[in-house]
Coordinates of C-alpha atoms and ligand atoms in Angstrom, one line a residue:
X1 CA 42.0 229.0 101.1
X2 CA 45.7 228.0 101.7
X3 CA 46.4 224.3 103.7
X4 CA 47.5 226.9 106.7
X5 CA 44.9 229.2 106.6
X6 CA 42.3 226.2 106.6
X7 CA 44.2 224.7 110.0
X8 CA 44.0 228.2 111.5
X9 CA 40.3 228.6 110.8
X10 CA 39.6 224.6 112.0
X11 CA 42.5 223.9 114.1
X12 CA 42.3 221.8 117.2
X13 CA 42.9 222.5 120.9
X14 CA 46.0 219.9 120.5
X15 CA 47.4 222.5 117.5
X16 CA 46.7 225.7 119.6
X17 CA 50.5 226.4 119.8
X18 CA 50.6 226.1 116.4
X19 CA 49.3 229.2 116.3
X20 CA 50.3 231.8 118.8
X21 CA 48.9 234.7 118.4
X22 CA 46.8 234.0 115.2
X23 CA 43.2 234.1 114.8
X24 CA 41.8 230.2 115.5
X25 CA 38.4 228.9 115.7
X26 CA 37.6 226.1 117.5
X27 CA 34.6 223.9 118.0
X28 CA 33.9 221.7 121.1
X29 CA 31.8 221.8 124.5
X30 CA 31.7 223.8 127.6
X31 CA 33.4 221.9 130.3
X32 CA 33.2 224.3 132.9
X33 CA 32.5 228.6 133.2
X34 CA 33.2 231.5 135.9
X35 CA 32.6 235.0 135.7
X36 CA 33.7 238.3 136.8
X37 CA 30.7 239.9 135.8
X38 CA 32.4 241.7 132.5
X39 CA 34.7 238.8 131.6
X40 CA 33.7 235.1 131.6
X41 CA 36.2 232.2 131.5
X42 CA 35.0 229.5 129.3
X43 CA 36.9 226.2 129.4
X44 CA 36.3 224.6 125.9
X45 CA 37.0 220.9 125.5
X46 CA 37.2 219.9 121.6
X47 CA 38.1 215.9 121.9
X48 CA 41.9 216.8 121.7
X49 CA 42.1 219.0 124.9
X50 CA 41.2 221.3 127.2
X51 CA 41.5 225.1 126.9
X52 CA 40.9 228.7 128.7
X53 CA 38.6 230.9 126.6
X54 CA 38.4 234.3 127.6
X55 CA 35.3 236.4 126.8
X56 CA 34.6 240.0 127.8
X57 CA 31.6 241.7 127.7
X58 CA 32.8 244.3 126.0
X59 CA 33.8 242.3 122.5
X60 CA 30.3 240.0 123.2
X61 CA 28.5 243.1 123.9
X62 CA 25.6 242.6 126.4
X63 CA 23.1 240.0 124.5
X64 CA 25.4 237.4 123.8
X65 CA 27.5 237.9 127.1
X66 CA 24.4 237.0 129.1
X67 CA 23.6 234.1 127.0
X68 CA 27.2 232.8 127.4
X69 CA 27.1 233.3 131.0
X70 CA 24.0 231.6 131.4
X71 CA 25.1 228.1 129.6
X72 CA 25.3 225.1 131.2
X73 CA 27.9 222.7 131.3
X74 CA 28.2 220.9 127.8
X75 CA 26.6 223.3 125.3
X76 CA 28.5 222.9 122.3
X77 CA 30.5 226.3 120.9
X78 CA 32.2 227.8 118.1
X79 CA 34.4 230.0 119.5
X80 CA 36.8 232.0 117.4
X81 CA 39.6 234.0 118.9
X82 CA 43.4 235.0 119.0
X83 CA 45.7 232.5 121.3
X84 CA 47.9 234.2 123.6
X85 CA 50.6 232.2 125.2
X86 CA 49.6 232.6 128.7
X87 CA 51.4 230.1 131.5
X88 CA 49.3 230.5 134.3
X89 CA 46.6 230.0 131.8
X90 CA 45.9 225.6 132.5
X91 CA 47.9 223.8 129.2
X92 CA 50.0 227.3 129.4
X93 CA 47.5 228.8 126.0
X94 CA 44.4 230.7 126.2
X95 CA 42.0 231.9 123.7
X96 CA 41.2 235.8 123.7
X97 CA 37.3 235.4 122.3
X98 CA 36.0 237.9 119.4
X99 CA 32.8 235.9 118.7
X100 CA 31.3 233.0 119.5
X101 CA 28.1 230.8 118.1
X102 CA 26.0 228.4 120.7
X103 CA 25.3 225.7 118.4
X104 CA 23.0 223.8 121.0
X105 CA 22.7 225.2 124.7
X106 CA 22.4 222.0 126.9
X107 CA 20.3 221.4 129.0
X108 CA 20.5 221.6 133.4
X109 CA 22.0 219.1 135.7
X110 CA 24.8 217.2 133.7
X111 CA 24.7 214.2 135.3
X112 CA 28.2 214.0 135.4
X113 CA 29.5 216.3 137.9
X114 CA 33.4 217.1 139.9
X115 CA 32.1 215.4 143.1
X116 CA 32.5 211.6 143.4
X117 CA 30.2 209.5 141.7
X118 CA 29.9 205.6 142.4
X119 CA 31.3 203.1 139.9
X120 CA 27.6 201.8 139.1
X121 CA 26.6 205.1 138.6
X122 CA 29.5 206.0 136.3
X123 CA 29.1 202.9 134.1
X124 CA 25.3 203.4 134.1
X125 CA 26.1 206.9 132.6
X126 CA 29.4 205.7 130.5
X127 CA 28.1 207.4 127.4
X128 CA 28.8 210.7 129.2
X129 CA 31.6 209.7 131.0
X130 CA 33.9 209.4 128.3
X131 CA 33.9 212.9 128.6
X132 CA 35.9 213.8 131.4
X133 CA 39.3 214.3 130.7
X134 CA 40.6 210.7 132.4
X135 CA 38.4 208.6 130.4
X136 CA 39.0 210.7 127.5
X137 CA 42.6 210.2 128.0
X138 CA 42.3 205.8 128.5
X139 CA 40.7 205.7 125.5
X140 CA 43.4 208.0 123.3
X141 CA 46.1 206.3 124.5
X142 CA 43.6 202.7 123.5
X143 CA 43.6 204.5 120.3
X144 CA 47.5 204.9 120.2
X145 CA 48.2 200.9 121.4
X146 CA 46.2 199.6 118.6
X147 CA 47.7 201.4 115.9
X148 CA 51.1 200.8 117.1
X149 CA 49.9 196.8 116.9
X150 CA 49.2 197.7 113.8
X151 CA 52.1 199.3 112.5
X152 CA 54.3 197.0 114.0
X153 CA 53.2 194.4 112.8
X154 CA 52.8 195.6 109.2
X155 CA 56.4 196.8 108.9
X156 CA 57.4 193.2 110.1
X157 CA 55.6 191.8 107.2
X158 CA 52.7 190.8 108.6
X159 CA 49.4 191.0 106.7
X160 CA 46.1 191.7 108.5
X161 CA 43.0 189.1 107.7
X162 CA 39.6 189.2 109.1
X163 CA 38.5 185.9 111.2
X164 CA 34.8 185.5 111.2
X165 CA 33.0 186.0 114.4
X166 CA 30.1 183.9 113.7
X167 CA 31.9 179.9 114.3
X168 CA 30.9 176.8 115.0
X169 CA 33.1 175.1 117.2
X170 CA 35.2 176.7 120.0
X171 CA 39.4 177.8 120.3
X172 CA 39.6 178.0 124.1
X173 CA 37.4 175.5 125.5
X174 CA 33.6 174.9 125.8
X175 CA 33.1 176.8 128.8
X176 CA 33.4 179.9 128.1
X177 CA 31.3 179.8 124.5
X178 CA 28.4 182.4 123.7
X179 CA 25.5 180.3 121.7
X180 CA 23.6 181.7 118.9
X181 CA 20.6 180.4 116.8
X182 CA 21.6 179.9 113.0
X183 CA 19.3 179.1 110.7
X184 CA 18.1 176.3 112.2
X185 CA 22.1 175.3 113.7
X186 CA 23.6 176.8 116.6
X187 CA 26.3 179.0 116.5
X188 CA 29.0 180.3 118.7
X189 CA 31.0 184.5 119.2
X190 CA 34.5 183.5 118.2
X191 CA 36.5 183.1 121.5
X192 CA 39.5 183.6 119.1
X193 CA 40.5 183.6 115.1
X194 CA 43.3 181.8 115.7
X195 CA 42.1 178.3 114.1
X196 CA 41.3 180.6 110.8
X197 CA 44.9 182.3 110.9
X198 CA 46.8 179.0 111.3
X199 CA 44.9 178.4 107.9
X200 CA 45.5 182.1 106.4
X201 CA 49.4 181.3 107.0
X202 CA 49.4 178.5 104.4
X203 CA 48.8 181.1 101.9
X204 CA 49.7 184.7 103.3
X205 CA 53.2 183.4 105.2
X206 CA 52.6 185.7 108.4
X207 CA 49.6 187.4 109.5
X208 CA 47.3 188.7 112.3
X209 CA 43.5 189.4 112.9
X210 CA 42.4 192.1 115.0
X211 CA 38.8 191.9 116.5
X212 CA 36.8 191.2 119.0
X213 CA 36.5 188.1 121.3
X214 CA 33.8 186.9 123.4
X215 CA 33.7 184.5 126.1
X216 CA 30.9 183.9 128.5
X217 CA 33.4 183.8 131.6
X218 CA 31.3 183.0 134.6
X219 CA 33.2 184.8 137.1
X220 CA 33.1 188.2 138.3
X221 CA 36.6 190.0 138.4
X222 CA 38.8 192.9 137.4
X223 CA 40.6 191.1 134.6
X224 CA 37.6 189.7 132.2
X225 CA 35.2 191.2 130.0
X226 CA 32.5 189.0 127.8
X227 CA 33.5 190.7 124.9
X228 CA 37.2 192.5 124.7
X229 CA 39.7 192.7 121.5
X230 CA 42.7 190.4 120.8
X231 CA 45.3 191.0 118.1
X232 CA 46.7 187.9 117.2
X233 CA 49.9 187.7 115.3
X234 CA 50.5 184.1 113.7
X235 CA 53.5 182.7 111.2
X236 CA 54.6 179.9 109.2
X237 CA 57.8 178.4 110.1
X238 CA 58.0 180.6 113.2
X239 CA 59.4 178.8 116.4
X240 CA 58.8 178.8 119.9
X241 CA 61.7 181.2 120.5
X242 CA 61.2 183.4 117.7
X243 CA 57.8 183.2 119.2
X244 CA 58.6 184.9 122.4
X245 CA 61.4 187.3 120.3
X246 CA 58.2 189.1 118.6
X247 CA 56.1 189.3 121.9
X248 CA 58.8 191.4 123.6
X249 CA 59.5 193.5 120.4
X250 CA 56.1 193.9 120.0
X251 CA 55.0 195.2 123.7
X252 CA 58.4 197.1 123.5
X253 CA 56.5 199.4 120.5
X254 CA 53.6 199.6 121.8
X255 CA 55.0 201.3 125.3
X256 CA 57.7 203.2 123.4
X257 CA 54.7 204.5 121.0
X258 CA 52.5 205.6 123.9
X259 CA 55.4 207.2 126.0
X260 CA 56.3 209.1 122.7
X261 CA 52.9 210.4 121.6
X262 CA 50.5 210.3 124.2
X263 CA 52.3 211.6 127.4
X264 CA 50.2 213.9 128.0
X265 CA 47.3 211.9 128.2
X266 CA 49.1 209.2 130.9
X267 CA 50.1 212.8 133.1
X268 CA 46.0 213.0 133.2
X269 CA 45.4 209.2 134.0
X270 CA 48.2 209.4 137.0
X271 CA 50.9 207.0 135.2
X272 CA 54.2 208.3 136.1
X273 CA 56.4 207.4 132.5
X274 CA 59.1 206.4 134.6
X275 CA 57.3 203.3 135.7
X276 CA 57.2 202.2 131.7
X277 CA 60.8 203.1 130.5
X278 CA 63.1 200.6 130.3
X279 CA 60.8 197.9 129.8
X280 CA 63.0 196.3 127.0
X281 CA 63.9 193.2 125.2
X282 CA 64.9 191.0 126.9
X283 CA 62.1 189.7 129.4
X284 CA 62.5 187.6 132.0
X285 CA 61.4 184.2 131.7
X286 CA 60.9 181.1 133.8
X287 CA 59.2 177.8 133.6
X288 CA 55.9 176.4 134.9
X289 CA 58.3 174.0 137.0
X290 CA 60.3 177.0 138.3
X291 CA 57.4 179.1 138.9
X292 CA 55.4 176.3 140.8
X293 CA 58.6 175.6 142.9
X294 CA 58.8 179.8 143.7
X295 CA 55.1 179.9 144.6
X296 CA 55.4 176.4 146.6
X297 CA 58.5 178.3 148.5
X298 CA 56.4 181.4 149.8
X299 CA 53.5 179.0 151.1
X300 CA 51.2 179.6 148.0
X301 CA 48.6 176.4 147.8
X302 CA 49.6 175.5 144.2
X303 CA 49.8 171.9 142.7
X304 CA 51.8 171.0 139.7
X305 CA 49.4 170.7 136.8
X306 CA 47.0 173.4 138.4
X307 CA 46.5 176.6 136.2
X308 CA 47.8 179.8 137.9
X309 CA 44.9 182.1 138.9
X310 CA 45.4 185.7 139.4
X311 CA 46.9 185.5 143.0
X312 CA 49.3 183.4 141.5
X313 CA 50.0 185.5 138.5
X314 CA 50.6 188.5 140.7
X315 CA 52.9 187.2 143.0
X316 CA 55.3 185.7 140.2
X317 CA 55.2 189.3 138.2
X318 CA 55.7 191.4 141.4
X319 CA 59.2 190.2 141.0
X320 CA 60.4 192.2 137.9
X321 CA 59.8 195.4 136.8
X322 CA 59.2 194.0 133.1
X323 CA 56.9 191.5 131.8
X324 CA 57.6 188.3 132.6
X325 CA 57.3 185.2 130.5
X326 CA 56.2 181.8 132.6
X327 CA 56.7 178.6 129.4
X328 CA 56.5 174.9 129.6
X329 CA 53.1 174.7 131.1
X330 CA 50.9 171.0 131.7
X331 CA 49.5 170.0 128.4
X332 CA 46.6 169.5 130.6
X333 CA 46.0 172.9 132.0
X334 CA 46.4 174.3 128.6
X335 CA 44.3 174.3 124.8
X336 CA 44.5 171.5 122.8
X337 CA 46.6 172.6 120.0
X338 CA 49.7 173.4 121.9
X339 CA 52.8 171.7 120.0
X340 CA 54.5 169.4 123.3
X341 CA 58.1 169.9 124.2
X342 CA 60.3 167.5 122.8
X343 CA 62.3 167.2 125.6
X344 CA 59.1 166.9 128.1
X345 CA 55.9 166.1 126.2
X346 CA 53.8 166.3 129.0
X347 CA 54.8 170.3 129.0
X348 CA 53.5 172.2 126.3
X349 CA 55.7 175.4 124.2
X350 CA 53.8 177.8 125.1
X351 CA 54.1 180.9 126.8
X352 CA 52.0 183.4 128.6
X353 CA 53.4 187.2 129.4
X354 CA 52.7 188.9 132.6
X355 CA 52.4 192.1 133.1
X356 CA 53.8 193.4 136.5
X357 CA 52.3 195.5 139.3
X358 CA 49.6 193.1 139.9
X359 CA 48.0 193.4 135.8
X360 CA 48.5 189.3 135.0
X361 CA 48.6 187.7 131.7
X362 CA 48.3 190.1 128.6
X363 CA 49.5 187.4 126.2
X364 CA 48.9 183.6 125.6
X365 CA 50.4 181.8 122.8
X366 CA 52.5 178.8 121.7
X367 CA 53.7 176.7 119.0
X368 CA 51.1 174.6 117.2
X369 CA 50.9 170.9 116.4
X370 CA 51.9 170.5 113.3
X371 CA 51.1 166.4 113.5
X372 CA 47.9 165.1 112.2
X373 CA 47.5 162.3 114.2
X374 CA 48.3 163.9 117.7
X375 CA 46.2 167.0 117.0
X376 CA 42.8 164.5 116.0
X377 CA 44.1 162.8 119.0
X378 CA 44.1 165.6 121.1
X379 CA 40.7 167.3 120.0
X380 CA 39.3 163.6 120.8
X381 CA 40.7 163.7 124.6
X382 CA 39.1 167.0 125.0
X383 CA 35.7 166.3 123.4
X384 CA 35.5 168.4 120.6
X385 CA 33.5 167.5 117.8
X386 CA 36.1 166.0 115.6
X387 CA 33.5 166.8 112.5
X388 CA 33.9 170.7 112.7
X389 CA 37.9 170.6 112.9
X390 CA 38.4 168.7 109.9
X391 CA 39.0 171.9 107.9
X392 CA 41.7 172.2 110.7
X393 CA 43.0 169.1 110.3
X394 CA 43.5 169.5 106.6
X395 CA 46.0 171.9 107.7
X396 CA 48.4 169.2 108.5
X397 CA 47.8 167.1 105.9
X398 CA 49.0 169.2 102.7
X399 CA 51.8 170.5 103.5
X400 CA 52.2 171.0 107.5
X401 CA 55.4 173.2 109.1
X402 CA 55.9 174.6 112.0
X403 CA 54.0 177.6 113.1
X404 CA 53.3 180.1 116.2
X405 CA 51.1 182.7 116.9
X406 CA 49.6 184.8 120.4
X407 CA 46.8 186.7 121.4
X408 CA 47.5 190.0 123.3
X409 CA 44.3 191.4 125.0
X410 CA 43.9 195.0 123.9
X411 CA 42.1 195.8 127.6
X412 CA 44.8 194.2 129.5
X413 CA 47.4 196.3 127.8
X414 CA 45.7 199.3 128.2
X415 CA 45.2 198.3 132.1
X416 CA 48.5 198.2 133.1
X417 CA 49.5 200.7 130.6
X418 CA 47.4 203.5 132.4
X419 CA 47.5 202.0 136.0
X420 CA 43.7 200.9 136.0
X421 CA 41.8 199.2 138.8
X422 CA 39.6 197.4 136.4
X423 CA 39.5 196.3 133.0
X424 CA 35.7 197.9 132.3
X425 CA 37.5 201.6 131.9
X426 CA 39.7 199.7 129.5
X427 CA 37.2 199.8 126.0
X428 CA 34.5 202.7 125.5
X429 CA 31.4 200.2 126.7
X430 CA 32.5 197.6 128.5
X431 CA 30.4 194.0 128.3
X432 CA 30.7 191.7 131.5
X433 CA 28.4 189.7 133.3
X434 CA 26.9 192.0 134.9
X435 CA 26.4 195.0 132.0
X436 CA 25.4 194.9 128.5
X437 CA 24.0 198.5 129.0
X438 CA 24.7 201.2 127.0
Ligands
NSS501 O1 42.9 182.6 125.9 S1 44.1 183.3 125.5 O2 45.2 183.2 126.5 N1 44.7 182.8 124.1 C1 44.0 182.7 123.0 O3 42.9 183.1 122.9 C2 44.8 182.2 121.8 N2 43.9 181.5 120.9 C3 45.4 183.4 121.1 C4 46.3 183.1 120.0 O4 47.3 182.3 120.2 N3 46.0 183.5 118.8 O5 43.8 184.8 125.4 C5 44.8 185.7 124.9 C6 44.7 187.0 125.7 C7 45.0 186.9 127.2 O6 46.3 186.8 127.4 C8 44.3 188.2 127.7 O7 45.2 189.3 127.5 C9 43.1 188.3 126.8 O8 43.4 187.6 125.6 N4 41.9 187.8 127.4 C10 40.9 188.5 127.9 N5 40.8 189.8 128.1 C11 39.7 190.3 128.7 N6 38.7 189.5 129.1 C12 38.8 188.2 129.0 N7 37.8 187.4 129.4 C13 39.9 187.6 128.4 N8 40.3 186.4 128.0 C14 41.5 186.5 127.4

């Protein structure tokens, strides 16, 4: 069998007009029937769309016709058939049916049906759920954002290394740590494999890691999951500014890549595309000084040296249509290893990116202490266990530079990208404090 003839006889809904008026089979689920009595409409859904099927009794003869009428919602199909260009048909193809195999008849009462269904009810049943068309469509275009991570970062040189999840010590603080037994030790989900790229650029020059993050946050809102995924780009010699340089070129990809291969899927969440073009290097930036001054100015209860909270963050990205960048922040109300401004040590170089339209902060990062003595000095004032950063600290003491990285949060991207309320639609099974089920 040819390369063409094998896509015709296993092509996908997505290929269908690839193949107008050829022979196709196709092999999905029944989203949804009606009948005329001698012809039934069959709405097949294969992973990669949606399409009309049209059976008449005549080509089914009367057996199989009343079986096919009879199916419930979600029996999975092999139809085979001709595709007819058809626009009034929904996707503008349809499928004229000349046979058809049930390969499992599902059973009554989907639980999922077109009338409204609660949140809790929905996320009790999310293993189903992924199969209406929004969801389906969230997670493609979650799909398309971390390749494009990927491929940006790989054609900037960039090589991908695995962080372990299983640490001992903490990246972002001991509050938010997940404990483990070990073998007689305790251990802790990585918060972040920052620590373990900062040594993987000593040998590899630039790299990321790609993975999944956990962090026992306490509080209940629409922006944090116990477990979500982070890619986190990190490299030798890079500065602050060269820093914030690959953050914009970076988001800039990822938006350009969904708009460019996955617009239909953003039609079926809502997202009007207009609302993502043009967001284009540069972004606008201001400092944690500015930004405090700004919030202070529209009556917002804010102290300098206070971490923004999500009122905050929303307010300050409401002004721009792009991302914005707020830099300079406390060295208190930040991580320990956060390189300090020359020019203002009490301020840190780091940077976080927020999304506008109310999504918050999608990226964290900064330069890195590259001194030995003011990072052991630092993990001492916040009450680490110097012990389990030596490793880290070795880092500065054969051969040190300067060095940046970030951590974008693949669910917050994905958020804003498709308009979400909440972060849980974000990732197939979403873990917060409140769900680990299914
Ligand atoms: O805590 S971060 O701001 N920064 C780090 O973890 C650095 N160690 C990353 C690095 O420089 N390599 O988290 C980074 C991003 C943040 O901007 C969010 O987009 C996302 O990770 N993030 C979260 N997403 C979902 N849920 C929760 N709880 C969450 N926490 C952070």
């Amino acid at each position: 069998m040819s390369e063409m003839d094998k896509e015709i006889w296993d092509t996908t809904v997505s290929k269908v007009s690839r193949h107008v008026e050829q022979e196709v089979r196709l092999k999905g689920w029944l989203y949804n029937k009606r009948s005329s009595g001698k012809i039934l409409f069959l709405i097949l859904r294969d992973g990669t769309g949606i399409i009309q099927c049209v059976a008449s009794k005549a080509v089914l003869g009367d057996e199989l016709f009343a079986r096919m009428d009879g199916l419930n919602q979600e029996s999975s199909l092999i139809i085979q058939g001709h595709v007819r260009k058809d626009d009034r048909a929904p996707g503008g193809y349809e499928v004229q049916v000349t046979s058809c195999e049930i390969v499992a008849e599902a059973l009554p009462e989907y639980p999922i049906t077109l009338k409204e269904h609660g949140p809790d009810f929905l996320l009790d049943h999310r293993h189903l759920w992924i199969r209406t068309p929004t969801q389906r469509s969230i997670l493609a275009i979650r799909s398309e954002v971390m390749r494009a991570c990927r491929d940006y970062l790989d054609s900037q040189g960039f090589l991908e290394v695995s962080a372990p999840i299983l640490t001992p010590s903490a990246c972002e603080g001991t509050s938010t740590l997940f404990e483990t037994p070990y073998f007689g030790e305790k251990a802790y989900l990585s918060q972040s494999g920052q620590l373990y790229n900062e040594a993987a650029i000593m040998a590899l020059g630039k790299v990321y890691c790609f993975g999944p993050a956990f962090r026992a946050e306490k509080s209940k809102t629409r922006r944090h999951l116990t477990e979500f995924w982070m890619v986190e780009p990190e490299a030798a010699f890079m500065t602050f500014e060269e820093l914030l340089v690959l953050e914009e070129n970076l988001i800039t990809y990822i938006i350009d890549r969904v708009l460019d291969k996955r617009s239909e899927e953003l039609k079926t969440v809502g997202r009007d595309p207009s609302d993502l073009e043009g967001i284009a290097p540069p972004f606008p930036r201001m400092t944690y000084s500015q930004a405090v001054e700004l919030l202070k100015k529209e009556n917002v209860e804010i102290e300098w040296g206070d971490d923004f909270g999500a009122p905050h963050e929303t307010m300050l990205a409401s002004l721009h249509r792009k991302p914005l960048f707020v830099t300079h922040y406390p060295a208190k109300a930040k991580a320990f290893y956060m390189e300090p401004d020359p020019e203002r040590p009490e301020t840190v170089l780091a940077a976080d990116l927020l999304a506008p339209e109310g999504y918050g902060e999608i990226i964290g990062g900064s330069q890195r202490i590259s001194d030995y003595a003011l990072l052991k000095q630092r993990i001492e004032e916040h009450r680490l266990p110097v012990d389990e950063y030596n490793w880290y600290l070795d880092l500065r003491k054969y051969g040190a530079v300067p060095h940046s990285g970030f951590g974008l949060g693949i669910e917050r991207m994905v958020a804003w990208i498709c308009h979400l309320d909440h972060l849980r639609e974000a990732v197939p099974f979403p873990r917060t404090i409140t769900r680990l089920r299914p």
